[in-house]
Short mmCIF file of N, CA, C and O in Angstrom, two decimals:
data_model
loop_
_atom_site.label_atom_id
_atom_site.label_comp_id
_atom_site.label_asym_id
_atom_site.label_seq_id
_atom_site.Cartn_x
_atom_site.Cartn_y
_atom_site.Cartn_z
N MET A 90 134.18 228.10 88.40
CA MET A 90 133.56 227.79 87.13
C MET A 90 132.48 228.81 86.79
O MET A 90 132.34 229.19 85.64
N LYS A 91 131.71 229.23 87.82
CA LYS A 91 130.65 230.21 87.60
C LYS A 91 131.23 231.55 87.16
O LYS A 91 130.67 232.24 86.33
N ILE A 92 132.39 231.93 87.71
CA ILE A 92 133.04 233.19 87.33
C ILE A 92 133.46 233.14 85.87
O ILE A 92 133.30 234.11 85.12
N LEU A 93 133.98 232.01 85.44
CA LEU A 93 134.39 231.85 84.04
C LEU A 93 133.18 231.97 83.11
O LEU A 93 133.25 232.64 82.09
N ASN A 94 132.06 231.34 83.47
CA ASN A 94 130.85 231.45 82.66
C ASN A 94 130.35 232.88 82.59
O ASN A 94 129.93 233.36 81.54
N ASN A 95 130.38 233.61 83.72
CA ASN A 95 129.94 235.00 83.73
C ASN A 95 130.86 235.88 82.87
O ASN A 95 130.41 236.85 82.27
N ALA A 96 132.12 235.56 82.80
CA ALA A 96 133.06 236.33 81.99
C ALA A 96 132.85 236.06 80.51
O ALA A 96 133.13 236.91 79.67
N LEU A 97 132.36 234.87 80.15
CA LEU A 97 132.16 234.52 78.74
C LEU A 97 130.88 235.11 78.16
O LEU A 97 130.79 235.30 76.95
N TYR A 98 129.90 235.43 79.00
CA TYR A 98 128.64 235.98 78.49
C TYR A 98 128.83 237.27 77.68
O TYR A 98 128.30 237.40 76.58
N PRO A 99 129.57 238.25 78.20
CA PRO A 99 129.74 239.48 77.40
C PRO A 99 130.46 239.22 76.07
O PRO A 99 130.11 239.83 75.05
N ILE A 100 131.40 238.31 76.07
CA ILE A 100 132.11 237.98 74.83
C ILE A 100 131.15 237.32 73.86
O ILE A 100 131.13 237.64 72.67
N PHE A 101 130.33 236.41 74.35
CA PHE A 101 129.34 235.75 73.50
C PHE A 101 128.34 236.75 72.92
O PHE A 101 128.02 236.72 71.73
N ILE A 102 127.86 237.67 73.75
CA ILE A 102 126.91 238.68 73.29
C ILE A 102 127.56 239.58 72.24
O ILE A 102 126.95 239.91 71.22
N LEU A 103 128.80 239.96 72.45
CA LEU A 103 129.52 240.79 71.48
C LEU A 103 129.68 240.06 70.15
O LEU A 103 129.44 240.64 69.08
N LEU A 104 130.06 238.80 70.18
CA LEU A 104 130.19 238.02 68.95
C LEU A 104 128.84 237.86 68.25
O LEU A 104 128.76 237.94 67.02
N LEU A 105 127.79 237.66 69.01
CA LEU A 105 126.46 237.55 68.43
C LEU A 105 126.04 238.85 67.76
O LEU A 105 125.51 238.86 66.66
N PHE A 106 126.33 239.98 68.40
CA PHE A 106 126.00 241.30 67.84
C PHE A 106 126.76 241.55 66.54
O PHE A 106 126.19 242.02 65.56
N ILE A 107 128.04 241.21 66.51
CA ILE A 107 128.86 241.42 65.31
C ILE A 107 128.38 240.55 64.15
O ILE A 107 128.38 240.97 63.00
N SER A 108 127.93 239.34 64.46
CA SER A 108 127.52 238.41 63.39
C SER A 108 126.14 238.71 62.83
O SER A 108 125.74 238.14 61.83
N CYS A 109 125.39 239.61 63.44
CA CYS A 109 124.02 239.90 63.00
C CYS A 109 123.96 241.15 62.12
O CYS A 109 123.16 242.04 62.35
N LYS A 110 124.80 241.22 61.12
CA LYS A 110 124.77 242.36 60.21
C LYS A 110 123.65 242.19 59.20
O LYS A 110 123.29 241.08 58.82
N GLU A 111 123.13 243.31 58.76
CA GLU A 111 122.09 243.30 57.75
C GLU A 111 122.68 242.85 56.42
O GLU A 111 123.80 243.22 56.08
N PRO A 112 121.96 242.06 55.65
CA PRO A 112 122.48 241.62 54.35
C PRO A 112 122.72 242.80 53.41
O PRO A 112 122.05 243.83 53.51
N LYS A 113 123.66 242.66 52.49
CA LYS A 113 123.99 243.72 51.54
C LYS A 113 123.27 243.55 50.21
O LYS A 113 123.51 244.30 49.28
N SER A 114 122.38 242.56 50.13
CA SER A 114 121.64 242.37 48.89
C SER A 114 120.35 241.59 49.16
O SER A 114 120.19 240.98 50.22
N TYR A 115 119.47 241.66 48.18
CA TYR A 115 118.22 240.91 48.20
C TYR A 115 118.11 240.21 46.86
O TYR A 115 118.35 240.82 45.82
N GLU A 116 117.78 238.92 46.88
CA GLU A 116 117.64 238.15 45.64
C GLU A 116 116.30 237.44 45.62
O GLU A 116 115.83 236.98 46.65
N LYS A 117 115.74 237.35 44.42
CA LYS A 117 114.53 236.56 44.24
C LYS A 117 114.51 236.04 42.82
O LYS A 117 114.79 236.77 41.88
N PHE A 118 114.15 234.77 42.66
CA PHE A 118 114.02 234.15 41.35
C PHE A 118 112.61 233.57 41.24
O PHE A 118 112.13 232.92 42.17
N ILE A 119 111.95 233.84 40.12
CA ILE A 119 110.60 233.33 39.90
C ILE A 119 110.62 232.39 38.70
O ILE A 119 111.04 232.77 37.61
N LEU A 120 110.19 231.16 38.94
CA LEU A 120 110.12 230.19 37.86
C LEU A 120 109.01 230.57 36.88
O LEU A 120 108.04 231.23 37.25
N ASN A 121 109.16 230.12 35.65
CA ASN A 121 108.18 230.39 34.61
C ASN A 121 106.77 230.00 35.05
O ASN A 121 105.81 230.72 34.82
N LYS A 122 106.65 228.86 35.70
CA LYS A 122 105.34 228.36 36.12
C LYS A 122 104.71 229.21 37.22
O LYS A 122 103.52 229.12 37.47
N ASP A 123 105.51 230.07 37.88
CA ASP A 123 105.01 230.89 38.99
C ASP A 123 104.76 232.34 38.61
O ASP A 123 104.57 233.19 39.49
N LYS A 124 104.74 232.65 37.31
CA LYS A 124 104.42 234.01 36.87
C LYS A 124 102.99 234.34 37.26
O LYS A 124 102.19 233.45 37.55
N THR A 125 102.65 235.63 37.21
CA THR A 125 101.28 236.04 37.51
C THR A 125 100.34 235.57 36.40
O THR A 125 100.80 235.13 35.34
N ASP A 126 99.06 235.71 36.63
CA ASP A 126 98.06 235.35 35.61
C ASP A 126 98.22 236.19 34.34
O ASP A 126 97.82 235.77 33.26
N LEU A 127 98.81 237.38 34.47
CA LEU A 127 99.04 238.24 33.32
C LEU A 127 100.34 237.89 32.58
O LEU A 127 100.71 238.53 31.62
N GLY A 128 101.06 236.88 33.10
CA GLY A 128 102.30 236.45 32.45
C GLY A 128 103.51 237.29 32.80
O GLY A 128 104.48 237.35 32.04
N THR A 129 103.48 237.95 33.96
CA THR A 129 104.62 238.79 34.36
C THR A 129 105.31 238.23 35.58
O THR A 129 104.74 237.48 36.37
N TYR A 130 106.56 238.62 35.71
CA TYR A 130 107.35 238.31 36.90
C TYR A 130 107.26 239.56 37.79
O TYR A 130 107.61 240.65 37.35
N GLU A 131 106.79 239.40 39.03
CA GLU A 131 106.56 240.54 39.92
C GLU A 131 107.53 240.51 41.09
O GLU A 131 107.66 239.49 41.76
N PHE A 132 108.18 241.65 41.34
CA PHE A 132 109.16 241.77 42.42
C PHE A 132 108.85 243.00 43.26
O PHE A 132 108.44 244.03 42.74
N CYS A 133 109.06 242.89 44.56
CA CYS A 133 108.93 244.03 45.48
C CYS A 133 110.34 244.39 45.95
O CYS A 133 111.05 243.54 46.48
N LEU A 134 110.72 245.64 45.73
CA LEU A 134 112.07 246.10 46.07
C LEU A 134 111.98 247.13 47.19
O LEU A 134 111.36 248.18 47.01
N ASP A 135 112.62 246.83 48.30
CA ASP A 135 112.63 247.78 49.42
C ASP A 135 113.77 248.77 49.22
O ASP A 135 114.93 248.44 49.41
N MET A 136 113.40 249.97 48.79
CA MET A 136 114.39 251.04 48.62
C MET A 136 113.97 252.22 49.50
O MET A 136 113.78 253.33 49.04
N SER A 137 113.83 251.93 50.79
CA SER A 137 113.34 252.93 51.73
C SER A 137 114.44 253.65 52.48
O SER A 137 114.18 254.66 53.14
N ASP A 138 115.68 253.19 52.39
CA ASP A 138 116.77 253.79 53.14
C ASP A 138 117.43 254.90 52.31
O ASP A 138 118.08 254.64 51.30
N SER A 139 117.28 256.14 52.75
CA SER A 139 117.82 257.29 52.01
C SER A 139 119.34 257.42 52.12
O SER A 139 119.94 258.25 51.43
N THR A 140 119.97 256.61 52.95
CA THR A 140 121.43 256.67 53.07
C THR A 140 122.13 255.70 52.12
O THR A 140 123.33 255.58 52.13
N ARG A 141 121.34 255.00 51.30
CA ARG A 141 121.90 254.00 50.39
C ARG A 141 121.67 254.36 48.93
O ARG A 141 120.75 255.08 48.59
N ILE A 142 122.53 253.77 48.10
CA ILE A 142 122.27 253.72 46.67
C ILE A 142 122.17 252.24 46.32
O ILE A 142 122.65 251.38 47.06
N TYR A 143 121.55 251.95 45.19
CA TYR A 143 121.19 250.58 44.87
C TYR A 143 121.69 250.20 43.48
O TYR A 143 121.71 251.02 42.57
N ASP A 144 122.09 248.95 43.34
CA ASP A 144 122.41 248.36 42.04
C ASP A 144 121.42 247.23 41.82
O ASP A 144 121.19 246.42 42.72
N LEU A 145 120.86 247.17 40.61
CA LEU A 145 119.88 246.14 40.30
C LEU A 145 120.38 245.30 39.13
O LEU A 145 120.74 245.84 38.08
N TYR A 146 120.43 243.99 39.35
CA TYR A 146 120.86 243.04 38.33
C TYR A 146 119.69 242.13 37.98
O TYR A 146 118.85 241.83 38.83
N LEU A 147 119.64 241.71 36.75
CA LEU A 147 118.66 240.72 36.30
C LEU A 147 119.40 239.42 36.03
O LEU A 147 120.55 239.43 35.58
N TYR A 148 118.75 238.31 36.31
CA TYR A 148 119.35 237.04 35.93
C TYR A 148 118.27 236.07 35.50
O TYR A 148 117.10 236.23 35.81
N THR A 149 118.68 235.08 34.73
CA THR A 149 117.74 234.14 34.17
C THR A 149 118.40 232.80 33.92
O THR A 149 119.62 232.67 33.97
N GLY A 150 117.57 231.83 33.63
CA GLY A 150 118.03 230.52 33.19
C GLY A 150 117.31 230.20 31.89
O GLY A 150 116.14 230.53 31.73
N ILE A 151 118.02 229.63 30.96
CA ILE A 151 117.46 229.33 29.64
C ILE A 151 117.76 227.89 29.30
O ILE A 151 118.88 227.42 29.49
N ASP A 152 116.75 227.21 28.78
CA ASP A 152 116.91 225.86 28.24
C ASP A 152 117.17 226.00 26.74
O ASP A 152 116.56 226.85 26.10
N GLU A 153 118.00 225.17 26.23
CA GLU A 153 118.27 225.12 24.79
C GLU A 153 118.66 226.47 24.21
O GLU A 153 117.98 227.02 23.36
N PRO A 154 119.78 227.05 24.68
CA PRO A 154 120.19 228.34 24.15
C PRO A 154 120.54 228.25 22.67
O PRO A 154 121.13 227.29 22.22
N GLY A 155 120.13 229.24 21.92
CA GLY A 155 120.43 229.28 20.49
C GLY A 155 121.46 230.35 20.20
O GLY A 155 122.32 230.64 21.00
N LYS A 156 121.32 230.96 19.04
CA LYS A 156 122.30 231.96 18.61
C LYS A 156 121.94 233.37 19.06
O LYS A 156 122.76 234.27 18.98
N ASN A 157 120.71 233.58 19.52
CA ASN A 157 120.29 234.90 19.94
C ASN A 157 121.13 235.34 21.14
O ASN A 157 121.41 234.54 22.03
N THR A 158 121.52 236.59 21.18
CA THR A 158 122.36 237.07 22.27
C THR A 158 121.62 238.01 23.21
O THR A 158 122.21 238.50 24.15
N GLN A 159 120.34 238.29 22.96
CA GLN A 159 119.58 239.18 23.82
C GLN A 159 118.14 238.69 23.96
O GLN A 159 117.59 238.10 23.04
N ILE A 160 117.54 239.00 25.12
CA ILE A 160 116.14 238.68 25.37
C ILE A 160 115.39 240.00 25.50
O ILE A 160 115.74 240.82 26.35
N PRO A 161 114.36 240.23 24.71
CA PRO A 161 113.59 241.48 24.85
C PRO A 161 112.71 241.43 26.11
O PRO A 161 112.04 240.44 26.37
N LEU A 162 112.76 242.50 26.90
CA LEU A 162 111.98 242.58 28.14
C LEU A 162 111.18 243.88 28.15
O LEU A 162 111.66 244.91 27.66
N TYR A 163 109.99 243.82 28.73
CA TYR A 163 109.21 245.03 28.99
C TYR A 163 109.16 245.16 30.51
O TYR A 163 108.64 244.28 31.21
N ILE A 164 109.73 246.24 31.03
CA ILE A 164 109.87 246.42 32.47
C ILE A 164 109.04 247.62 32.92
O ILE A 164 109.14 248.71 32.35
N THR A 165 108.23 247.40 33.95
CA THR A 165 107.42 248.47 34.54
C THR A 165 107.82 248.64 36.00
O THR A 165 107.86 247.67 36.75
N TRP A 166 108.11 249.87 36.38
CA TRP A 166 108.39 250.24 37.76
C TRP A 166 107.14 250.93 38.30
O TRP A 166 106.55 251.78 37.63
N ILE A 167 106.74 250.61 39.53
CA ILE A 167 105.64 251.31 40.19
C ILE A 167 106.21 251.86 41.50
O ILE A 167 106.70 251.11 42.35
N SER A 168 106.15 253.20 41.63
CA SER A 168 106.71 253.87 42.80
C SER A 168 105.83 253.66 44.03
O SER A 168 104.69 253.22 43.91
N PRO A 169 106.35 254.00 45.22
CA PRO A 169 105.53 253.88 46.43
C PRO A 169 104.23 254.69 46.36
O PRO A 169 103.23 254.31 46.95
N SER A 170 104.23 255.79 45.60
CA SER A 170 103.02 256.61 45.49
C SER A 170 102.12 256.17 44.34
O SER A 170 101.06 256.74 44.12
N GLY A 171 102.55 255.15 43.56
CA GLY A 171 101.72 254.62 42.49
C GLY A 171 102.06 255.11 41.09
O GLY A 171 101.41 254.72 40.13
N LEU A 172 103.07 255.97 40.94
CA LEU A 172 103.48 256.41 39.61
C LEU A 172 104.12 255.25 38.86
O LEU A 172 104.84 254.43 39.46
N LYS A 173 103.87 255.17 37.55
CA LYS A 173 104.41 254.08 36.74
C LYS A 173 105.43 254.60 35.74
O LYS A 173 105.23 255.65 35.14
N TYR A 174 106.50 253.84 35.60
CA TYR A 174 107.53 254.10 34.62
C TYR A 174 107.74 252.79 33.87
O TYR A 174 107.82 251.74 34.49
N ALA A 175 107.82 252.85 32.54
CA ALA A 175 107.96 251.61 31.78
C ALA A 175 108.97 251.81 30.65
O ALA A 175 109.16 252.91 30.15
N GLU A 176 109.61 250.70 30.27
CA GLU A 176 110.57 250.74 29.18
C GLU A 176 110.77 249.35 28.60
O GLU A 176 110.53 248.34 29.26
N ASN A 177 111.21 249.34 27.36
CA ASN A 177 111.64 248.11 26.69
C ASN A 177 113.15 248.05 26.77
O ASN A 177 113.82 249.05 26.49
N VAL A 178 113.69 246.91 27.18
CA VAL A 178 115.14 246.72 27.22
C VAL A 178 115.48 245.37 26.62
O VAL A 178 114.62 244.49 26.50
N CYS A 179 116.72 245.21 26.25
CA CYS A 179 117.22 243.91 25.79
C CYS A 179 118.19 243.39 26.82
O CYS A 179 119.16 244.05 27.17
N PHE A 180 117.88 242.23 27.36
CA PHE A 180 118.71 241.59 28.37
C PHE A 180 119.83 240.84 27.66
O PHE A 180 119.57 239.89 26.92
N PRO A 181 121.08 241.27 27.85
CA PRO A 181 122.18 240.57 27.17
C PRO A 181 122.46 239.22 27.82
O PRO A 181 122.42 239.09 29.03
N MET A 182 122.70 238.23 27.00
CA MET A 182 123.00 236.90 27.51
C MET A 182 124.49 236.80 27.80
O MET A 182 125.28 236.38 26.97
N ILE A 183 124.87 237.21 29.01
CA ILE A 183 126.25 237.10 29.46
C ILE A 183 126.31 235.88 30.36
O ILE A 183 125.85 235.92 31.50
N ALA A 184 126.82 234.80 29.84
CA ALA A 184 126.73 233.51 30.55
C ALA A 184 127.64 233.47 31.77
O ALA A 184 128.82 233.80 31.70
N GLU A 185 127.07 233.07 32.90
CA GLU A 185 127.85 232.74 34.08
C GLU A 185 128.12 231.24 34.10
O GLU A 185 129.12 230.78 34.59
N SER A 186 127.18 230.51 33.56
CA SER A 186 127.29 229.06 33.50
C SER A 186 126.60 228.61 32.21
O SER A 186 125.50 229.03 31.92
N ARG A 187 127.27 227.76 31.46
CA ARG A 187 126.69 227.33 30.19
C ARG A 187 127.04 225.86 29.93
O ARG A 187 128.16 225.44 30.14
N THR A 188 126.04 225.13 29.48
CA THR A 188 126.26 223.77 28.99
C THR A 188 125.65 223.72 27.60
O THR A 188 125.10 224.71 27.12
N SER A 189 125.70 222.58 26.97
CA SER A 189 125.10 222.48 25.64
C SER A 189 123.58 222.49 25.72
O SER A 189 122.90 222.69 24.72
N PHE A 190 123.00 222.30 26.93
CA PHE A 190 121.55 222.25 27.09
C PHE A 190 120.96 223.44 27.83
O PHE A 190 119.77 223.70 27.75
N SER A 191 121.76 224.17 28.60
CA SER A 191 121.20 225.27 29.39
C SER A 191 122.22 226.38 29.58
O SER A 191 123.41 226.22 29.32
N TRP A 192 121.70 227.50 30.06
CA TRP A 192 122.51 228.70 30.24
C TRP A 192 121.94 229.48 31.41
O TRP A 192 120.73 229.57 31.58
N THR A 193 122.79 230.03 32.26
CA THR A 193 122.35 230.96 33.30
C THR A 193 123.22 232.19 33.20
O THR A 193 124.40 232.11 32.87
N GLY A 194 122.64 233.32 33.47
CA GLY A 194 123.40 234.55 33.38
C GLY A 194 122.82 235.66 34.22
O GLY A 194 121.65 235.65 34.56
N LYS A 195 123.69 236.61 34.53
CA LYS A 195 123.32 237.78 35.33
C LYS A 195 123.91 238.99 34.62
O LYS A 195 125.02 238.94 34.13
N SER A 196 123.14 240.06 34.58
CA SER A 196 123.60 241.26 33.90
C SER A 196 123.11 242.49 34.64
O SER A 196 121.98 242.51 35.14
N PRO A 197 123.94 243.53 34.73
CA PRO A 197 123.46 244.75 35.38
C PRO A 197 122.32 245.37 34.58
O PRO A 197 122.37 245.44 33.36
N TYR A 198 121.29 245.81 35.30
CA TYR A 198 120.17 246.50 34.66
C TYR A 198 120.27 248.00 34.96
O TYR A 198 120.23 248.82 34.07
N ARG A 199 120.40 248.36 36.22
CA ARG A 199 120.59 249.76 36.63
C ARG A 199 121.60 249.77 37.78
O ARG A 199 121.50 248.97 38.71
N THR A 200 122.54 250.71 37.73
CA THR A 200 123.52 250.83 38.82
C THR A 200 123.43 252.23 39.41
O THR A 200 122.99 253.17 38.77
N SER A 201 123.83 252.32 40.65
CA SER A 201 123.84 253.59 41.40
C SER A 201 122.48 254.27 41.39
O SER A 201 122.35 255.47 41.14
N ILE A 202 121.44 253.49 41.68
CA ILE A 202 120.07 254.02 41.71
C ILE A 202 119.87 254.84 42.98
O ILE A 202 120.15 254.37 44.09
N VAL A 203 119.39 256.06 42.81
CA VAL A 203 118.92 256.89 43.92
C VAL A 203 117.44 257.12 43.62
O VAL A 203 117.10 257.85 42.70
N PRO A 204 116.55 256.46 44.37
CA PRO A 204 115.12 256.54 44.05
C PRO A 204 114.57 257.96 44.14
O PRO A 204 115.01 258.75 44.97
N THR A 205 113.60 258.26 43.28
CA THR A 205 112.91 259.55 43.36
C THR A 205 111.99 259.59 44.57
O THR A 205 111.66 260.66 45.05
N GLU A 206 111.58 258.40 45.02
CA GLU A 206 110.78 258.26 46.25
C GLU A 206 111.35 257.07 47.02
O GLU A 206 111.69 256.06 46.42
N TYR A 207 111.44 257.23 48.33
CA TYR A 207 111.91 256.11 49.15
C TYR A 207 110.73 255.29 49.61
O TYR A 207 109.66 255.81 49.90
N GLY A 208 110.92 253.98 49.62
CA GLY A 208 109.86 253.06 50.03
C GLY A 208 109.92 251.79 49.22
O GLY A 208 110.95 251.44 48.64
N ARG A 209 108.79 251.09 49.15
CA ARG A 209 108.71 249.83 48.41
C ARG A 209 108.30 250.11 46.97
O ARG A 209 107.23 250.64 46.71
N TRP A 210 109.17 249.71 46.06
CA TRP A 210 108.92 249.82 44.63
C TRP A 210 108.54 248.45 44.12
O TRP A 210 109.02 247.43 44.61
N TYR A 211 107.67 248.42 43.12
CA TYR A 211 107.28 247.16 42.50
C TYR A 211 107.82 247.14 41.07
O TYR A 211 107.73 248.13 40.35
N LEU A 212 108.39 246.01 40.72
CA LEU A 212 108.99 245.83 39.40
C LEU A 212 108.26 244.68 38.72
O LEU A 212 108.14 243.59 39.29
N SER A 213 107.77 244.94 37.54
CA SER A 213 107.06 243.93 36.76
C SER A 213 107.83 243.71 35.47
O SER A 213 108.14 244.67 34.75
N ILE A 214 108.16 242.45 35.17
CA ILE A 214 108.93 242.13 33.97
C ILE A 214 108.11 241.19 33.09
O ILE A 214 107.65 240.14 33.55
N THR A 215 107.94 241.59 31.84
CA THR A 215 107.29 240.74 30.85
C THR A 215 108.37 240.29 29.88
O THR A 215 109.11 241.11 29.34
N ALA A 216 108.46 238.98 29.69
CA ALA A 216 109.48 238.42 28.80
C ALA A 216 108.84 237.33 27.96
O ALA A 216 107.90 236.67 28.41
N PRO A 217 109.36 237.12 26.76
CA PRO A 217 108.84 236.00 25.97
C PRO A 217 109.22 234.69 26.65
O PRO A 217 110.34 234.53 27.13
N GLU A 218 108.27 233.78 26.72
CA GLU A 218 108.53 232.50 27.37
C GLU A 218 109.52 231.67 26.55
O GLU A 218 110.40 231.02 27.08
N GLU A 219 109.33 231.70 25.24
CA GLU A 219 110.28 231.01 24.38
C GLU A 219 110.22 231.57 22.97
O GLU A 219 109.28 232.25 22.59
N SER A 220 111.27 231.31 22.25
CA SER A 220 111.35 231.70 20.85
C SER A 220 112.10 230.57 20.15
O SER A 220 112.40 229.55 20.76
N GLU A 221 112.44 230.80 18.92
CA GLU A 221 113.20 229.76 18.22
C GLU A 221 114.61 229.64 18.77
O GLU A 221 115.29 228.64 18.55
N ASP A 222 115.05 230.65 19.53
CA ASP A 222 116.41 230.64 20.07
C ASP A 222 116.55 230.18 21.51
O ASP A 222 117.63 229.85 21.96
N PHE A 223 115.45 230.20 22.29
CA PHE A 223 115.58 229.83 23.69
C PHE A 223 114.22 229.49 24.30
O PHE A 223 113.18 229.83 23.75
N LYS A 224 114.28 228.84 25.46
CA LYS A 224 113.11 228.60 26.31
C LYS A 224 113.47 229.13 27.69
O LYS A 224 114.38 228.63 28.35
N LEU A 225 112.77 230.17 28.13
CA LEU A 225 113.05 230.82 29.40
C LEU A 225 112.57 229.96 30.56
O LEU A 225 111.43 229.49 30.57
N LEU A 226 113.43 229.75 31.56
CA LEU A 226 113.07 228.97 32.74
C LEU A 226 112.51 229.85 33.86
O LEU A 226 111.82 229.36 34.74
N GLY A 227 112.84 231.14 33.83
CA GLY A 227 112.39 232.07 34.85
C GLY A 227 113.22 233.33 34.82
O GLY A 227 114.16 233.45 34.05
N MET A 228 112.85 234.28 35.68
CA MET A 228 113.59 235.54 35.81
C MET A 228 113.86 235.81 37.27
O MET A 228 113.06 235.48 38.13
N GLY A 229 115.00 236.46 37.52
CA GLY A 229 115.35 236.82 38.88
C GLY A 229 115.95 238.20 38.95
O GLY A 229 116.36 238.76 37.93
N ILE A 230 116.00 238.73 40.16
CA ILE A 230 116.64 240.03 40.39
C ILE A 230 117.59 239.90 41.57
O ILE A 230 117.42 239.06 42.46
N VAL A 231 118.62 240.76 41.56
CA VAL A 231 119.50 240.93 42.70
C VAL A 231 119.56 242.44 42.94
O VAL A 231 119.95 243.20 42.05
N LEU A 232 119.15 242.87 44.12
CA LEU A 232 119.23 244.27 44.51
C LEU A 232 120.33 244.39 45.55
O LEU A 232 120.23 243.81 46.62
N GLU A 233 121.40 245.11 45.19
CA GLU A 233 122.53 245.29 46.10
C GLU A 233 122.47 246.68 46.70
O GLU A 233 122.10 247.64 46.03
N TYR A 234 122.85 246.78 47.98
CA TYR A 234 122.82 248.05 48.71
C TYR A 234 124.24 248.54 48.93
O TYR A 234 125.12 247.76 49.26
N LYS A 235 124.43 249.84 48.77
CA LYS A 235 125.71 250.48 49.07
C LYS A 235 125.44 251.77 49.82
O LYS A 235 124.44 252.43 49.57
N GLU A 236 126.32 252.13 50.72
CA GLU A 236 126.20 253.40 51.42
C GLU A 236 126.58 254.54 50.48
O GLU A 236 127.46 254.38 49.65
N LYS A 237 125.88 255.67 50.60
CA LYS A 237 126.19 256.84 49.76
C LYS A 237 127.55 257.39 50.08
O LYS A 237 128.05 257.29 51.16
#
């Protein structure tokens, strides 16, 4: 019996090693009530691996969707060295799930990103909390990793 147990240890260790792969994405969702005091959604993106390229998706949940098909966003990137890049974008409402009372959706924001600097980037998103067309429940990001 002891010989059988000793023979199973290497197999168990091998299976454990194979199952411990690094995740291929990072996700975070921030509820409206958890925004910063400045009214922004703040995300930290680890883009420190120079052997990868990155895809960044935005997603949200909306209460009472109306006829508007886009949400205006002001997005600021802060590089590891502190340089700031900012832009206005319109987030298209591409529904993944929709009811008569709510909507959730995910949309590509940037694909095949190769950072100008490797390290931790900070992303700040300012969005209208509500308008006549919607009430925003929160904002989220999905950062996917791919090998170059």
